PDB file of C-alpha atoms in Angstrom:
ATOM      1  CA  THR Y   1     126.872 138.288 135.062  1.00  0.00           C
ATOM      2  CA  LYS Y   2     123.710 137.639 133.444  1.00  0.00           C
ATOM      3  CA  GLU Y   3     125.165 136.821 129.722  1.00  0.00           C
ATOM      4  CA  ARG Y   4     127.170 134.344 131.515  1.00  0.00           C
ATOM      5  CA  ARG Y   5     124.518 132.572 133.037  1.00  0.00           C
ATOM      6  CA  GLU Y   6     122.380 132.686 130.131  1.00  0.00           C
ATOM      7  CA  ARG Y   7     125.308 131.097 128.096  1.00  0.00           C
ATOM      8  CA  TYR Y   8     125.708 128.358 130.631  1.00  0.00           C
ATOM      9  CA  ILE Y   9     121.841 127.591 130.889  1.00  0.00           C
ATOM     10  CA  LYS Y  10     122.107 127.329 126.871  1.00  0.00           C
ATOM     11  CA  VAL Y  11     125.175 124.913 127.102  1.00  0.00           C
ATOM     12  CA  ILE Y  12     123.162 122.767 129.913  1.00  0.00           C
ATOM     13  CA  LEU Y  13     119.894 122.750 127.699  1.00  0.00           C
ATOM     14  CA  LYS Y  14     121.789 121.592 124.671  1.00  0.00           C
ATOM     15  CA  LYS Y  15     123.507 118.795 126.683  1.00  0.00           C
ATOM     16  CA  CYS Y  16     120.392 117.710 128.003  1.00  0.00           C
ATOM     17  CA  ASP Y  17     118.730 117.653 124.464  1.00  0.00           C
ATOM     18  CA  GLU Y  18     121.707 115.602 123.572  1.00  0.00           C
ATOM     19  CA  VAL Y  19     121.440 112.899 126.532  1.00  0.00           C
ATOM     20  CA  THR Y  20     117.507 112.550 125.748  1.00  0.00           C
ATOM     21  CA  LYS Y  21     118.215 111.777 121.946  1.00  0.00           C
ATOM     22  CA  ILE Y  22     120.904 109.168 122.648  1.00  0.00           C
ATOM     23  CA  THR Y  23     118.559 108.042 125.288  1.00  0.00           C
ATOM     24  CA  ASN Y  24     115.705 107.696 122.824  1.00  0.00           C
ATOM     25  CA  ASP Y  25     117.716 105.949 120.098  1.00  0.00           C
ATOM     26  CA  MET Y  26     118.635 103.333 122.636  1.00  0.00           C
ATOM     27  CA  PHE Y  27     115.287 102.926 123.545  1.00  0.00           C
ATOM     28  CA  LEU Y  28     114.051 102.338 120.218  1.00  0.00           C
ATOM     29  CA  HIS Y  29     116.958 100.175 119.488  1.00  0.00           C
ATOM     30  CA  SER Y  30     116.153  97.943 122.284  1.00  0.00           C
ATOM     31  CA  LEU Y  31     112.187  97.718 120.998  1.00  0.00           C
ATOM     32  CA  HIS Y  32     113.312  96.599 117.832  1.00  0.00           C
ATOM     33  CA  ASP Y  33     115.609  94.046 119.157  1.00  0.00           C
ATOM     34  CA  LEU Y  34     112.162  92.937 121.145  1.00  0.00           C
ATOM     35  CA  GLU Y  35     110.333  93.305 118.004  1.00  0.00           C
ATOM     36  CA  ARG Y  36     108.211  95.739 119.783  1.00  0.00           C
ATOM     37  CA  LEU Y  37     108.922  98.859 117.767  1.00  0.00           C
ATOM     38  CA  VAL Y  38     105.314 100.270 117.159  1.00  0.00           C
ATOM     39  CA  ILE Y  39     104.300 102.021 114.069  1.00  0.00           C
ATOM     40  CA  GLN Y  40     100.956 103.938 114.157  1.00  0.00           C
ATOM     41  CA  LYS Y  41     100.019 104.184 110.488  1.00  0.00           C
ATOM     42  CA  ASN Y  42      97.838 107.001 109.777  1.00  0.00           C
ATOM     43  CA  SER Y  43      97.694 109.891 107.042  1.00  0.00           C
ATOM     44  CA  CYS Y  44     100.280 112.518 107.395  1.00  0.00           C
ATOM     45  CA  ASP Y  45     100.501 115.827 105.776  1.00  0.00           C
ATOM     46  CA  ILE Y  46     104.203 115.584 104.893  1.00  0.00           C
ATOM     47  CA  GLN Y  47     104.494 119.226 103.806  1.00  0.00           C
ATOM     48  CA  GLN Y  48     103.298 120.330 107.234  1.00  0.00           C
ATOM     49  CA  LEU Y  49     105.486 117.930 108.844  1.00  0.00           C
ATOM     50  CA  LEU Y  50     108.697 118.822 107.108  1.00  0.00           C
ATOM     51  CA  GLN Y  51     108.047 122.480 107.611  1.00  0.00           C
ATOM     52  CA  GLU Y  52     107.386 121.985 111.329  1.00  0.00           C
ATOM     53  CA  SER Y  53     110.545 119.705 111.652  1.00  0.00           C
ATOM     54  CA  CYS Y  54     113.027 122.036 109.739  1.00  0.00           C
ATOM     55  CA  THR Y  55     111.515 125.011 112.002  1.00  0.00           C
ATOM     56  CA  ASP Y  56     111.822 123.197 115.031  1.00  0.00           C
ATOM     57  CA  MET Y  57     115.222 122.285 114.496  1.00  0.00           C
ATOM     58  CA  GLN Y  58     116.408 125.684 113.056  1.00  0.00           C
ATOM     59  CA  GLY Y  59     116.635 127.300 116.271  1.00  0.00           C
ATOM     60  CA  ALA Y  60     119.253 130.471 116.136  1.00  0.00           C
ATOM     61  CA  THR Y  61     121.490 128.896 113.719  1.00  0.00           C
ATOM     62  CA  GLU Y  62     119.473 129.495 110.645  1.00  0.00           C
ATOM     63  CA  ASP Y  63     121.432 126.903 108.930  1.00  0.00           C
ATOM     64  CA  ILE Y  64     118.629 124.689 107.357  1.00  0.00           C
ATOM     65  CA  ILE Y  65     117.515 126.141 103.771  1.00  0.00           C
ATOM     66  CA  VAL Y  66     114.393 125.008 101.972  1.00  0.00           C
ATOM     67  CA  GLU Y  67     115.430 125.313  98.336  1.00  0.00           C
ATOM     68  CA  GLY Y  68     112.027 126.100  96.539  1.00  0.00           C
ATOM     69  CA  SER Y  69     108.923 125.238  98.391  1.00  0.00           C
ATOM     70  CA  ILE Y  70     108.020 122.019 100.255  1.00  0.00           C
ATOM     71  CA  LEU Y  71     105.683 120.127  97.855  1.00  0.00           C
ATOM     72  CA  PRO Y  72     102.363 119.301  99.325  1.00  0.00           C
ATOM     73  CA  ALA Y  73     101.380 115.515  99.676  1.00  0.00           C
ATOM     74  CA  ILE Y  74      99.379 113.640 102.244  1.00  0.00           C
ATOM     75  CA  LEU Y  75     100.830 110.074 102.781  1.00  0.00           C
ATOM     76  CA  GLN Y  76      98.869 107.346 103.626  1.00  0.00           C
ATOM     77  CA  ASN Y  77      99.902 104.365 106.190  1.00  0.00           C
ATOM     78  CA  VAL Y  78     102.646 106.282 107.690  1.00  0.00           C
ATOM     79  CA  ASP Y  79     103.947 107.141 111.423  1.00  0.00           C
ATOM     80  CA  GLU Y  80     104.197 110.684 111.565  1.00  0.00           C
ATOM     81  CA  ASN Y  81     106.009 110.643 114.458  1.00  0.00           C
ATOM     82  CA  ARG Y  82     108.475 108.287 113.458  1.00  0.00           C
ATOM     83  CA  ILE Y  83     108.839 110.168 109.870  1.00  0.00           C
ATOM     84  CA  MET Y  84     109.937 113.218 112.254  1.00  0.00           C
ATOM     85  CA  GLN Y  85     112.311 111.261 114.289  1.00  0.00           C
ATOM     86  CA  CYS Y  86     113.879 110.118 110.982  1.00  0.00           C
ATOM     87  CA  ILE Y  87     114.034 113.700 109.386  1.00  0.00           C
ATOM     88  CA  GLU Y  88     115.385 115.009 112.828  1.00  0.00           C
ATOM     89  CA  ASN Y  89     118.200 112.313 112.971  1.00  0.00           C
ATOM     90  CA  ILE Y  90     118.960 113.117 109.463  1.00  0.00           C
ATOM     91  CA  ILE Y  91     119.513 116.990 110.250  1.00  0.00           C
ATOM     92  CA  SER Y  92     121.168 116.492 113.426  1.00  0.00           C
ATOM     93  CA  ASN Y  93     123.916 114.095 111.811  1.00  0.00           C
ATOM     94  CA  ALA Y  94     124.239 116.868 108.856  1.00  0.00           C
ATOM     95  CA  ARG Y  95     125.014 119.480 111.597  1.00  0.00           C
ATOM     96  CA  LYS Y  96     127.472 117.510 113.234  1.00  0.00           C
ATOM     97  CA  TYR Y  97     129.868 116.513 110.448  1.00  0.00           C
ATOM     98  CA  ALA Y  98     129.026 119.501 108.392  1.00  0.00           C
ATOM     99  CA  LYS Y  99     129.446 122.299 110.986  1.00  0.00           C
ATOM    100  CA  GLU Y 100     128.941 125.988 110.115  1.00  0.00           C
ATOM    101  CA  SER Y 101     127.589 124.463 106.635  1.00  0.00           C
ATOM    102  CA  PRO Y 102     123.930 125.263 105.490  1.00  0.00           C
ATOM    103  CA  ILE Y 103     121.745 122.043 105.106  1.00  0.00           C
ATOM    104  CA  TYR Y 104     119.644 122.296 101.961  1.00  0.00           C
ATOM    105  CA  VAL Y 105     116.485 120.591 101.883  1.00  0.00           C
ATOM    106  CA  THR Y 106     114.409 119.887  98.537  1.00  0.00           C
ATOM    107  CA  THR Y 107     111.635 117.770  97.715  1.00  0.00           C
ATOM    108  CA  ALA Y 108     109.998 115.870  94.777  1.00  0.00           C
ATOM    109  CA  TYR Y 109     107.645 113.554  93.549  1.00  0.00           C
ATOM    110  CA  ARG Y 110     109.412 110.353  92.172  1.00  0.00           C
ATOM    111  CA  LYS Y 111     108.174 107.377  90.101  1.00  0.00           C
ATOM    112  CA  ILE Y 112     110.338 104.477  90.602  1.00  0.00           C
ATOM    113  CA  GLU Y 113     109.215 100.930  89.022  1.00  0.00           C
ATOM    114  CA  GLU Y 114     105.540 102.243  88.618  1.00  0.00           C
ATOM    115  CA  GLN Y 115     105.461 103.236  92.517  1.00  0.00           C
ATOM    116  CA  GLU Y 116     104.957 106.966  93.258  1.00  0.00           C
ATOM    117  CA  TYR Y 117     107.411 108.216  96.168  1.00  0.00           C
ATOM    118  CA  TYR Y 118     107.694 111.343  97.939  1.00  0.00           C
ATOM    119  CA  GLU Y 119     111.394 112.215  97.630  1.00  0.00           C
ATOM    120  CA  ILE Y 120     113.417 114.531 100.298  1.00  0.00           C
ATOM    121  CA  SER Y 121     116.625 115.287  99.910  1.00  0.00           C
ATOM    122  CA  PHE Y 122     119.403 116.937 102.713  1.00  0.00           C
ATOM    123  CA  GLN Y 123     122.559 118.274 101.345  1.00  0.00           C
ATOM    124  CA  ASP Y 124     125.468 119.437 103.325  1.00  0.00           C
ATOM    125  CA  GLN Y 125     128.968 120.734 102.190  1.00  0.00           C
ATOM    126  CA  GLY Y 126     130.606 118.982 105.052  1.00  0.00           C
ATOM    127  CA  VAL Y 127     133.498 116.543 105.292  1.00  0.00           C
ATOM    128  CA  GLY Y 128     131.898 113.752 103.190  1.00  0.00           C
ATOM    129  CA  ILE Y 129     131.852 110.499 103.683  1.00  0.00           C
ATOM    130  CA  PRO Y 130     134.455 108.001 102.243  1.00  0.00           C
ATOM    131  CA  LYS Y 131     133.280 105.595  99.413  1.00  0.00           C
ATOM    132  CA  GLU Y 132     134.217 102.440 101.262  1.00  0.00           C
ATOM    133  CA  GLU Y 133     132.336 103.923 104.423  1.00  0.00           C
ATOM    134  CA  GLN Y 134     129.407 104.587 102.645  1.00  0.00           C
ATOM    135  CA  LYS Y 135     127.834 100.891 102.892  1.00  0.00           C
ATOM    136  CA  ARG Y 136     128.487 100.815 106.676  1.00  0.00           C
ATOM    137  CA  ILE Y 137     127.090 104.041 107.764  1.00  0.00           C
ATOM    138  CA  PHE Y 138     123.409 102.627 108.378  1.00  0.00           C
ATOM    139  CA  GLU Y 139     124.634  99.912 110.449  1.00  0.00           C
ATOM    140  CA  ARG Y 140     123.968  99.761 114.187  1.00  0.00           C
ATOM    141  CA  PHE Y 141     126.674 101.650 116.307  1.00  0.00           C
ATOM    142  CA  TYR Y 142     128.669 102.282 113.399  1.00  0.00           C
ATOM    143  CA  ARG Y 143     130.797 105.479 113.230  1.00  0.00           C
ATOM    144  CA  CYS Y 144     133.205 106.521 110.440  1.00  0.00           C
ATOM    145  CA  PRO Y 145     136.887 106.327 111.309  1.00  0.00           C
ATOM    146  CA  GLY Y 146     137.783 109.930 111.824  1.00  0.00           C
ATOM    147  CA  VAL Y 147     134.873 111.249 113.402  1.00  0.00           C
ATOM    148  CA  LYS Y 148     135.175 109.356 116.729  1.00  0.00           C
ATOM    149  CA  GLU Y 149     136.125 113.067 118.234  1.00  0.00           C
ATOM    150  CA  GLU Y 150     132.421 113.859 117.854  1.00  0.00           C
ATOM    151  CA  SER Y 151     130.086 112.847 120.328  1.00  0.00           C
ATOM    152  CA  GLY Y 152     127.415 110.307 119.057  1.00  0.00           C
ATOM    153  CA  SER Y 153     126.064 106.581 119.421  1.00  0.00           C
ATOM    154  CA  GLY Y 154     126.419 105.565 115.764  1.00  0.00           C
ATOM    155  CA  LEU Y 155     122.419 105.028 115.949  1.00  0.00           C
ATOM    156  CA  GLY Y 156     120.956 108.151 114.561  1.00  0.00           C
ATOM    157  CA  LEU Y 157     121.287 106.919 110.969  1.00  0.00           C
ATOM    158  CA  TYR Y 158     120.624 103.462 111.793  1.00  0.00           C
ATOM    159  CA  LEU Y 159     117.512 104.418 113.220  1.00  0.00           C
ATOM    160  CA  ALA Y 160     116.195 106.476 110.295  1.00  0.00           C
ATOM    161  CA  ARG Y 161     116.834 103.444 107.943  1.00  0.00           C
ATOM    162  CA  LEU Y 162     114.669 101.279 110.093  1.00  0.00           C
ATOM    163  CA  ILE Y 163     112.104 103.469 110.637  1.00  0.00           C
ATOM    164  CA  LEU Y 164     111.829 104.085 106.745  1.00  0.00           C
ATOM    165  CA  LEU Y 165     112.073 100.205 106.206  1.00  0.00           C
ATOM    166  CA  LYS Y 166     109.343  99.715 108.639  1.00  0.00           C
ATOM    167  CA  GLU Y 167     107.427 102.833 106.709  1.00  0.00           C
ATOM    168  CA  SER Y 168     108.106 100.942 103.147  1.00  0.00           C
ATOM    169  CA  GLY Y 169     110.497 103.614 102.233  1.00  0.00           C
ATOM    170  CA  SER Y 170     114.350 104.053 101.878  1.00  0.00           C
ATOM    171  CA  ILE Y 171     117.280 106.051 102.295  1.00  0.00           C
ATOM    172  CA  MET Y 172     120.518 106.719 100.241  1.00  0.00           C
ATOM    173  CA  VAL Y 173     123.344 108.529 100.543  1.00  0.00           C
ATOM    174  CA  GLU Y 174     125.607 110.047  97.831  1.00  0.00           C
ATOM    175  CA  SER Y 175     128.875 111.791  99.061  1.00  0.00           C
ATOM    176  CA  ALA Y 176     132.428 112.379  98.190  1.00  0.00           C
ATOM    177  CA  GLU Y 177     135.338 113.210 100.797  1.00  0.00           C
ATOM    178  CA  GLY Y 178     135.740 116.947 101.180  1.00  0.00           C
ATOM    179  CA  ARG Y 179     132.612 117.933  99.202  1.00  0.00           C
ATOM    180  CA  GLY Y 180     129.595 116.932 101.619  1.00  0.00           C
ATOM    181  CA  SER Y 181     126.833 114.556 101.124  1.00  0.00           C
ATOM    182  CA  ILE Y 182     123.264 114.306 100.000  1.00  0.00           C
ATOM    183  CA  PHE Y 183     120.788 111.877 101.821  1.00  0.00           C
ATOM    184  CA  THR Y 184     117.796 111.054 100.122  1.00  0.00           C
ATOM    185  CA  VAL Y 185     114.668 109.859 101.726  1.00  0.00           C
ATOM    186  CA  PHE Y 186     111.745 107.926  99.545  1.00  0.00           C
ATOM    187  CA  LEU Y 187     108.572 107.793 101.360  1.00  0.00           C
ATOM    188  CA  LYS Y 188     105.609 105.620  99.760  1.00  0.00           C
ATOM    189  CA  GLY Y 189     101.926 106.595 100.042  1.00  0.00           C
ATOM    190  CA  ILE Y 190     101.272 109.372  97.617  1.00  0.00           C
TER     191      ILE Y 190
END
C-alpha cells in the first residue's frame, strides 16, 4: 500500500541519515588525528543558528522545546558550521537516550572570571548518566555500559567537546540516574 511504502521510505531515509552522521563523525575524528580539523572563524548570529538547528532537527517529533526566547548575540571568531554540528550532536544524543522525552533548550549570558559567554543548555528527562561515567562520556569511542543496545559510535559527545575546545568554548554535564541530563555549552566571543 501507499502508506506502507511511505513508512519504508521514512525508515530508509532515517537510516541513511544515521550512516551519514556516523561517517561524518569518523571523518572528523580522522582529521583531528591528522591535526587538520579546519575551523573557519567568522562572526555568527547564534540566535539564528540555534533557531535553525532546532527547527531543522525538530522534524515531525516536535520534541525540542525552546524555553523562553533564544537570546540574541553575534559571536566573533567561531565556525558556524562546527557550532551547528556540536548542537546537532548534543540533541541527537539526548533523543537517543531520552526517548519520548522533550528536550528543553535555554540560553543565557554568563560571566565567568571576567569573560563573557553565551550559554546554551539542553535538558532531557532520560535515563541519566551514572556519576562514575560522567567524566568519561566525552572520551573518544566511549559509550556508557547499559546503553550498548542503542546504535552509535561513541563519537558524538567527543566531537562536540573537541569542536568547543577549538572554539575556545566548553561543555559540561549535570545528570542523575533516572532523572535525565543537562548538557551546557559555553561559547566565547560575545
